Amino acid sequence: MKHHSLVAAALAALVAVAAAPTANAQSTPAIPGYTMGQKSLAKAPFTLADLESLKKTLLFTEEDIRYLRMSRAILADQHEAILDVWYGFVASTPELVVYFKNNKTGAPDGAYLGAVRKRFGQWIADTADANYDQSWLDYQYEIGLRHTTPKKNKTDEADSVPLVNFRYLSALTIPVTTTLKPFLAKKGASAADVEKMHAAWVKSVLLQSILWSYPYIKDGQF
Amino acid sequence: MKHHSLVAAALAALVAVAAAPTANAQSTPAIPGYTMGQKSLAKAPFTLADLESLKKTLLFTEEDIRYLRMSRAILADQHEAILDVWYGFVASTPELVVYFKNNKTGAPDGAYLGAVRKRFGQWIADTADANYDQSWLDYQYEIGLRHTTPKKNKTDEADSVPLVNFRYLSALTIPVTTTLKPFLAKKGASAADVEKMHAAWVKSVLLQSILWSYPYIKDGQF
C-alpha cells in the first residue's frame, strides 16, 4: 500500500469534507443512514438484561450516566471541532483510513467519509444522552453490522473494502476518548468533573465497541 | 443459577486461596501453567508488525512503556493485595465467577481459582515489564486460547465451563485498571505520574484483551 499518497489523499478529502456546509446534527431532522428507532432495524441478538450485566462488569453506574449527560451540553457546539480531530487522526493513520478507500481510485472516498461524519456527529450526542432502551440496543447491533461484511458500505452505497478489522474497533476507544478530554474541559467544568465525564465516556465507548463486535464473534461465544 | 449461594461459595473459596501460603510470583522459578517463552507454545497468528499498528491506533507510545515500567517497583510488593481486590470483584459478580464453576459441585472451584491467581500475579509483573517480543506475543495468543474452547480448563485440569464469553474479556479492562489506581498511588508517586501510569495500564490491558480475542473472531476478520 502506498501509505504516503493515501494519507495525502485522505487529508485532502478531510479538508473537502470539513469545508462543506455542515448541519448541526442535533437539529437536523434526517441524517442519511441514521436509523435509530426505525422499524426496519433487526432486533439486537443481545438483550437489555445482557446490557445490565455488561454495565456491572464495566463498573458503569448511574453516576456515569449523570456525567455522560453533563457532557452533552458541553460538547453540543463542539461536534465539528471534535470530528476534525478524530478525522485528522483517521486520515493520518494508514491502518485506519484504508477502511474508507475507494476501490476504483485507491484513494479515500470523500463522499463516504462525509456521510459517515454526519452520523458520527449524531453519535456524540447519542453517547452523551445515555438512553439505553431497546431502540438504542438495536441500533448498536446495526452499527456492528455496518462494520462487517453483512452491511459494510451499503448504507452509503460506497465502493470500499468489505470489512473493518475487529482489532481496531475497541482500540479506537482510546484515541476517541483521549482527544475528547480537552473538549470536556473547555466550558468551565471543574477538573474533578472533567475526570468523571472522561471516565464515563471511556466506559461507554468500550461498552459500545463490545456490542458492535457481535457480528465478528463465532456463534455462541459472544 | 443460584447466585447468592454461588457468591457465598466463591467468597469462601477466595478466603481459602488468600489464606494459603502465597509465593512471590517474581521470585518463583516455576508457576504451574506459566509458559511464557516456552517452545511448546504455538506461534501467534498476529505479528510484531500487527502489534505496532495496534499500538499506534491505541496512542500507545514509548512514554506509556516508561510509565508501565515505573509501575513495576510500585506494585511489586502489592500483588497479593491487588489480587484480593480483583478476586473479590470476580467473586461478588455472578456473571464472572460462573467461569470458575466446578461442573460437579456447581460451586466455584477453589483449586482452579488458586492456580489462575498465581499466574495473574505474574501477569501484573509482565504487564509492568512491557517487553513486547515474539515470546510475549505468543503467550498472549496462548492466554486467548485458554479463555476459549481449545484450551479452557486444560492448563489446570479443571472441570469447569468450556468458555469465557467474549463480551467480558475487554470489559474487564475497566475494573482491573480502576481498582489498580489506588495501588499506583500508594508509594509516593506524584498525582501526574499516577495518572500517566494508570493511562498506560488502560492502554496495555485493552491492547492485551484485543490480542486475547483472536480465537473468538471469525476467520479473516481479526
XYZ file of C-alpha atoms in Angstrom:
444
model
C 0.000 0.000 0.000
C 1.239 3.487 -0.843
C 0.827 4.929 2.628
C 2.018 8.445 1.951
C -0.202 9.099 -1.037
C -3.130 7.507 0.772
C -2.607 9.802 3.735
C -2.261 12.850 1.489
C -5.467 11.955 -0.329
C -7.222 11.355 2.990
C -6.172 14.733 4.271
C -7.392 16.332 1.051
C -10.713 14.510 1.384
C -10.895 15.586 5.002
C -10.386 19.222 4.135
C -13.070 18.969 1.464
C -15.477 17.413 3.954
C -14.697 19.963 6.658
C -15.080 22.872 4.227
C -18.506 21.721 3.074
C -21.517 23.285 4.825
C -22.155 21.176 7.923
C -25.524 20.861 9.595
C -25.916 20.727 13.362
C -26.605 17.037 13.907
C -28.982 17.704 16.749
C -31.336 19.947 14.813
C -31.222 18.009 11.551
C -34.458 16.069 11.072
C -32.919 13.325 8.952
C -29.271 12.318 8.684
C -28.914 9.888 5.778
C -28.494 6.366 7.154
C -29.190 7.329 10.759
C -31.862 4.758 11.574
C -32.084 4.716 15.376
C -35.634 3.814 16.370
C -36.702 2.788 12.872
C -38.778 -0.350 12.402
C -36.536 -1.527 9.575
C -33.831 -2.433 12.124
C -33.296 -6.022 13.159
C -33.728 -6.819 16.834
C -30.391 -6.996 18.610
C -29.201 -10.522 19.467
C -28.220 -9.214 22.933
C -30.843 -8.135 25.465
C -31.310 -5.282 27.912
C -30.526 -7.827 30.663
C -27.228 -8.650 28.889
C -26.549 -4.923 28.808
C -27.108 -4.621 32.556
C -24.648 -7.471 33.190
C -22.101 -5.829 30.954
C -22.562 -2.460 32.670
C -21.991 -4.137 36.034
C -18.766 -5.713 34.793
C -17.646 -2.325 33.452
C -18.385 -0.629 36.813
C -20.805 1.502 34.812
C -23.233 3.135 37.250
C -25.929 5.818 37.469
C -23.104 8.242 38.230
C -21.597 7.538 34.808
C -24.966 8.236 33.201
C -25.152 11.570 35.043
C -21.665 12.526 33.866
C -22.354 11.494 30.275
C -25.443 13.720 30.327
C -23.425 16.556 31.861
C -21.132 16.291 28.819
C -23.958 16.728 26.334
C -24.365 20.493 26.727
C -20.589 20.935 26.985
C -19.995 19.129 23.696
C -23.094 20.360 21.823
C -21.447 23.230 19.940
C -18.067 21.453 19.617
C -19.096 18.475 17.455
C -17.439 19.758 14.308
C -14.195 20.608 16.088
C -14.140 17.145 17.703
C -14.828 15.476 14.368
C -11.973 17.466 12.823
C -9.622 15.927 15.403
C -10.995 12.392 15.004
C -10.979 12.572 11.211
C -7.478 14.025 11.335
C -6.358 11.013 13.358
C -8.002 8.535 10.995
C -6.654 10.364 7.941
C -3.096 10.333 9.300
C -3.218 6.647 10.304
C -2.867 4.443 7.199
C -4.143 1.406 9.142
C -7.462 3.217 9.665
C -8.009 5.356 6.573
C -7.784 2.230 4.408
C -11.325 1.347 5.542
C -12.564 4.384 3.604
C -10.612 3.540 0.474
C -12.456 3.783 -2.818
C -11.875 0.517 -4.691
C -11.702 2.270 -8.070
C -9.379 5.155 -7.266
C -7.448 3.535 -4.409
C -7.782 6.852 -2.555
C -10.012 7.674 0.421
C -13.603 8.246 -0.657
C -14.584 11.792 0.264
C -18.328 11.235 -0.114
C -18.155 8.124 2.076
C -16.081 9.932 4.714
C -18.552 12.812 4.679
C -21.646 10.600 5.009
C -20.162 8.715 7.970
C -19.096 12.012 9.548
C -22.687 13.261 9.821
C -23.721 10.137 11.714
C -20.556 10.348 13.828
C -21.658 13.810 14.984
C -25.045 12.420 15.980
C -23.230 9.569 17.775
C -21.557 12.129 20.071
C -24.997 13.423 21.086
C -26.430 9.915 21.469
C -23.489 8.736 23.593
C -23.916 11.760 25.843
C -27.680 11.135 26.036
C -27.057 7.678 27.527
C -30.567 6.391 26.891
C -30.238 2.613 26.956
C -33.513 1.303 25.625
C -34.367 -1.357 23.033
C -34.078 1.166 20.172
C -30.572 2.045 21.281
C -29.659 -1.621 21.609
C -30.966 -2.470 18.128
C -29.020 0.433 16.658
C -25.797 -0.762 18.301
C -26.290 -4.080 16.527
C -26.881 -2.203 13.272
C -23.626 -0.265 13.790
C -21.769 -3.564 14.252
C -23.271 -4.930 11.047
C -22.185 -1.801 9.175
C -18.560 -2.508 10.109
C -18.700 -6.099 8.859
C -19.467 -7.941 5.643
C -23.282 -8.030 6.055
C -23.626 -4.245 5.735
C -20.261 -2.514 5.254
C -20.612 0.177 2.520
C -24.322 -0.469 1.943
C -25.712 2.489 3.902
C -23.694 4.969 1.843
C -23.510 2.937 -1.369
C -19.738 3.152 -1.116
C -17.385 1.090 -3.251
C -14.901 0.302 -0.499
C -13.235 -2.554 1.407
C -15.688 -5.165 2.733
C -14.755 -5.116 6.416
C -13.271 -3.052 9.221
C -10.965 -5.451 11.008
C -12.074 -6.311 14.533
C -8.819 -5.333 16.207
C -9.277 -1.616 15.528
C -12.837 -1.329 16.820
C -12.227 -1.451 20.573
C -8.750 0.072 20.117
C -10.438 3.285 18.940
C -11.860 3.724 22.441
C -8.529 5.287 23.421
C -7.998 7.942 20.720
C -11.692 8.878 20.738
C -11.826 9.448 24.495
C -8.292 10.827 24.918
C -8.817 13.504 22.286
C -12.294 14.262 23.680
C -10.956 15.197 27.118
C -9.727 18.721 26.220
C -13.163 19.475 24.742
C -14.810 18.370 28.005
C -12.607 20.898 29.807
C -13.398 23.876 27.546
C -16.593 25.100 29.208
C -15.517 25.684 32.769
C -16.320 22.317 34.377
C -14.139 21.509 37.407
C -11.127 19.258 36.936
C -12.895 16.588 39.019
C -15.995 16.731 36.801
C -13.856 16.570 33.652
C -12.173 13.433 35.032
C -15.529 11.822 35.775
C -17.011 12.749 32.395
C -13.914 11.323 30.718
C -14.090 8.090 32.727
C -17.791 7.730 31.856
C -17.005 8.247 28.168
C -14.263 5.587 28.278
C -16.707 3.085 29.778
C -19.475 3.988 27.336
C -17.300 3.770 24.228
C -15.769 0.470 25.368
C -19.266 -0.848 26.132
C -20.458 0.156 22.669
C -17.409 -1.345 20.958
C -18.155 -4.649 22.710
C -21.732 -4.629 21.392
C -20.527 -3.632 17.912
C -18.219 -6.660 17.980
C -21.107 -9.131 17.943
C -21.042 -9.830 14.174
C -17.313 -10.670 14.352
C -17.693 -13.333 17.049
C -18.058 -17.052 16.401
C -21.525 -18.457 17.097
C -22.328 -18.846 20.770
C -19.134 -17.217 22.014
C -20.268 -13.588 22.401
C -28.467 -20.168 38.721
C -28.440 -19.754 42.492
C -26.481 -16.519 42.538
C -26.333 -15.966 46.283
C -25.023 -19.418 47.142
C -22.564 -19.189 44.236
C -21.248 -15.865 45.521
C -21.022 -17.186 49.082
C -19.102 -20.226 47.885
C -16.843 -18.014 45.777
C -16.049 -15.814 48.737
C -15.303 -18.897 50.835
C -13.028 -20.204 48.099
C -11.383 -16.795 47.858
C -10.673 -16.692 51.586
C -9.200 -20.184 51.374
C -6.995 -19.134 48.477
C -5.903 -15.913 50.162
C -5.146 -17.699 53.423
C -2.916 -20.273 51.726
C 0.803 -19.536 51.729
C 1.458 -17.410 48.660
C 4.744 -17.261 46.861
C 6.136 -14.045 45.445
C 5.483 -14.504 41.743
C 8.622 -12.680 40.766
C 10.966 -14.923 42.705
C 9.193 -18.201 41.973
C 11.126 -20.202 39.402
C 8.100 -22.061 38.073
C 4.431 -21.106 38.336
C 2.326 -24.050 37.135
C 0.995 -23.313 33.658
C 3.037 -20.147 33.204
C 4.616 -20.909 29.847
C 5.906 -17.557 28.552
C 8.960 -18.197 26.396
C 8.489 -21.960 26.246
C 8.940 -23.759 22.955
C 5.698 -25.678 23.436
C 3.742 -22.525 22.603
C 2.208 -22.061 19.183
C 3.348 -19.050 17.202
C 0.865 -16.200 17.463
C -1.285 -15.637 14.356
C -0.619 -11.877 14.734
C 2.827 -10.409 14.147
C 5.056 -7.846 15.820
C 4.192 -5.538 12.885
C 0.479 -6.015 13.664
C 1.283 -5.131 17.258
C 2.976 -1.902 16.181
C -0.082 -0.920 14.129
C -2.329 -1.654 17.062
C -0.130 0.354 19.432
C -0.288 3.291 17.034
C -4.097 3.122 16.932
C -4.165 2.981 20.746
C -1.885 6.046 21.007
C 0.470 3.702 22.860
C 3.938 5.290 22.848
C 7.385 4.964 24.409
C 6.080 7.183 27.192
C 3.495 4.547 28.076
C 6.243 1.937 28.223
C 8.223 4.155 30.596
C 5.194 4.618 32.862
C 4.348 0.917 32.847
C 7.930 0.189 33.926
C 7.711 2.882 36.611
C 4.720 0.966 37.995
C 6.636 -2.290 38.331
C 8.544 -1.383 41.514
C 5.478 0.397 42.933
C 3.317 -2.691 42.513
C 5.947 -5.342 43.300
C 5.052 -5.877 46.954
C 1.329 -5.200 46.436
C 0.459 -8.116 44.118
C -1.430 -10.089 46.742
C -3.426 -7.065 47.919
C -4.328 -6.236 44.299
C -5.345 -9.821 43.634
C -7.539 -9.754 46.743
C -9.426 -6.809 45.245
C -9.688 -8.358 41.787
C -10.756 -11.752 43.126
C -13.235 -10.020 45.432
C -14.779 -8.319 42.393
C -14.979 -11.576 40.428
C -16.347 -13.478 43.424
C -19.080 -10.890 44.020
C -20.097 -10.710 40.327
C -22.161 -13.799 39.417
C -21.638 -13.094 35.684
C -17.883 -13.569 36.187
C -17.475 -16.165 38.925
C -19.526 -18.623 36.845
C -16.425 -19.119 34.657
C -14.731 -20.779 37.637
C -17.695 -23.021 38.426
C -16.959 -26.667 39.125
C -19.263 -28.727 36.929
C -19.723 -31.401 39.607
C -20.406 -29.254 42.657
C -21.898 -26.219 40.882
C -19.771 -24.055 43.208
C -16.644 -22.054 42.364
C -13.594 -24.295 42.144
C -11.092 -23.174 44.781
C -8.144 -25.060 43.293
C -8.858 -23.601 39.837
C -9.219 -20.078 41.267
C -5.944 -20.530 43.157
C -3.987 -21.811 40.146
C -5.141 -18.923 37.960
C -4.355 -16.472 40.778
C -0.646 -17.371 40.752
C -0.394 -16.633 37.022
C -2.472 -13.475 37.486
C 0.171 -12.223 39.932
C 2.884 -12.864 37.367
C 0.725 -11.085 34.778
C 0.913 -7.893 36.861
C 4.716 -8.049 36.695
C 4.718 -8.921 32.981
C 2.329 -6.081 32.123
C 4.518 -3.640 34.027
C 7.630 -5.048 32.294
C 6.197 -4.093 28.900
C 8.577 -6.267 26.891
C 6.868 -6.789 23.578
C 8.845 -9.511 21.836
C 7.809 -12.671 19.995
C 7.691 -14.674 23.268
C 5.284 -12.157 24.740
C 3.176 -12.195 21.584
C 2.979 -15.995 21.526
C 1.967 -16.046 25.179
C -0.843 -13.548 24.514
C -2.203 -15.962 21.925
C -1.921 -18.779 24.474
C -3.870 -16.702 27.018
C -6.633 -16.178 24.438
C -6.781 -19.918 23.758
C -7.071 -20.600 27.488
C -10.238 -18.499 27.627
C -11.868 -20.363 24.722
C -12.838 -23.902 23.841
C -9.427 -25.015 22.514
C -7.745 -24.727 25.936
C -10.180 -23.552 28.635
C -9.635 -25.633 31.819
C -6.796 -27.709 30.329
C -3.875 -25.911 31.982
C -5.286 -26.525 35.465
C -7.166 -29.744 34.673
C -10.306 -28.031 35.892
C -13.786 -29.457 35.391
C -15.455 -26.148 34.549
C -17.449 -24.333 31.859
C -15.934 -24.559 28.362
C -15.642 -20.868 27.524
C -15.335 -17.382 28.941
C -17.778 -15.328 26.887
C -16.102 -12.727 24.695
C -18.094 -9.788 25.992
C -16.445 -9.872 29.432
C -12.852 -10.006 28.250
C -12.324 -6.423 27.143
C -14.915 -5.206 29.678
C -12.549 -6.309 32.463
C -10.122 -3.608 31.339
C -12.148 -1.140 33.431
C -12.379 -2.885 36.824
C -8.775 -4.120 36.580
C -7.335 -0.674 35.888
C -9.784 1.341 38.026
C -9.056 -0.741 41.133
C -5.316 -0.663 40.360
C -5.126 3.129 40.524
C -5.108 3.454 44.350
C -2.222 0.942 44.476
C -0.276 3.045 41.965
C -0.699 5.995 44.339
C 0.485 4.226 47.497
C 4.226 4.728 47.142
C 4.535 8.472 46.863
C 4.428 8.972 43.092
C 3.113 12.397 42.043
C -0.547 12.693 41.048
C 0.566 13.390 37.465
C 2.700 10.222 37.382
C -0.151 8.166 38.843
C -2.427 9.472 36.082
C 0.106 8.554 33.414
C 0.775 5.099 34.876
C -2.966 4.494 35.016
C -3.473 5.649 31.418
C -0.631 3.364 30.282
C -2.194 0.439 32.133
C -5.586 1.094 30.499
C -3.963 1.038 27.068
C -1.907 -2.060 27.815
C -4.808 -4.078 29.231
C -7.077 -3.080 26.353
C -4.307 -3.976 23.906
C -3.884 -7.381 25.530
C -7.631 -8.046 25.612
C -7.744 -7.354 21.870
C -4.980 -9.920 21.250
C -6.682 -12.423 23.587
C -9.847 -12.032 21.499
C -8.266 -13.652 18.437
C -9.715 -17.157 19.000
C -13.244 -15.733 19.273
C -13.151 -13.948 15.914
C -14.437 -15.367 12.650
C -11.749 -16.343 10.153
C -10.115 -13.399 8.425
C -11.920 -10.733 10.432
C -9.411 -10.116 13.262
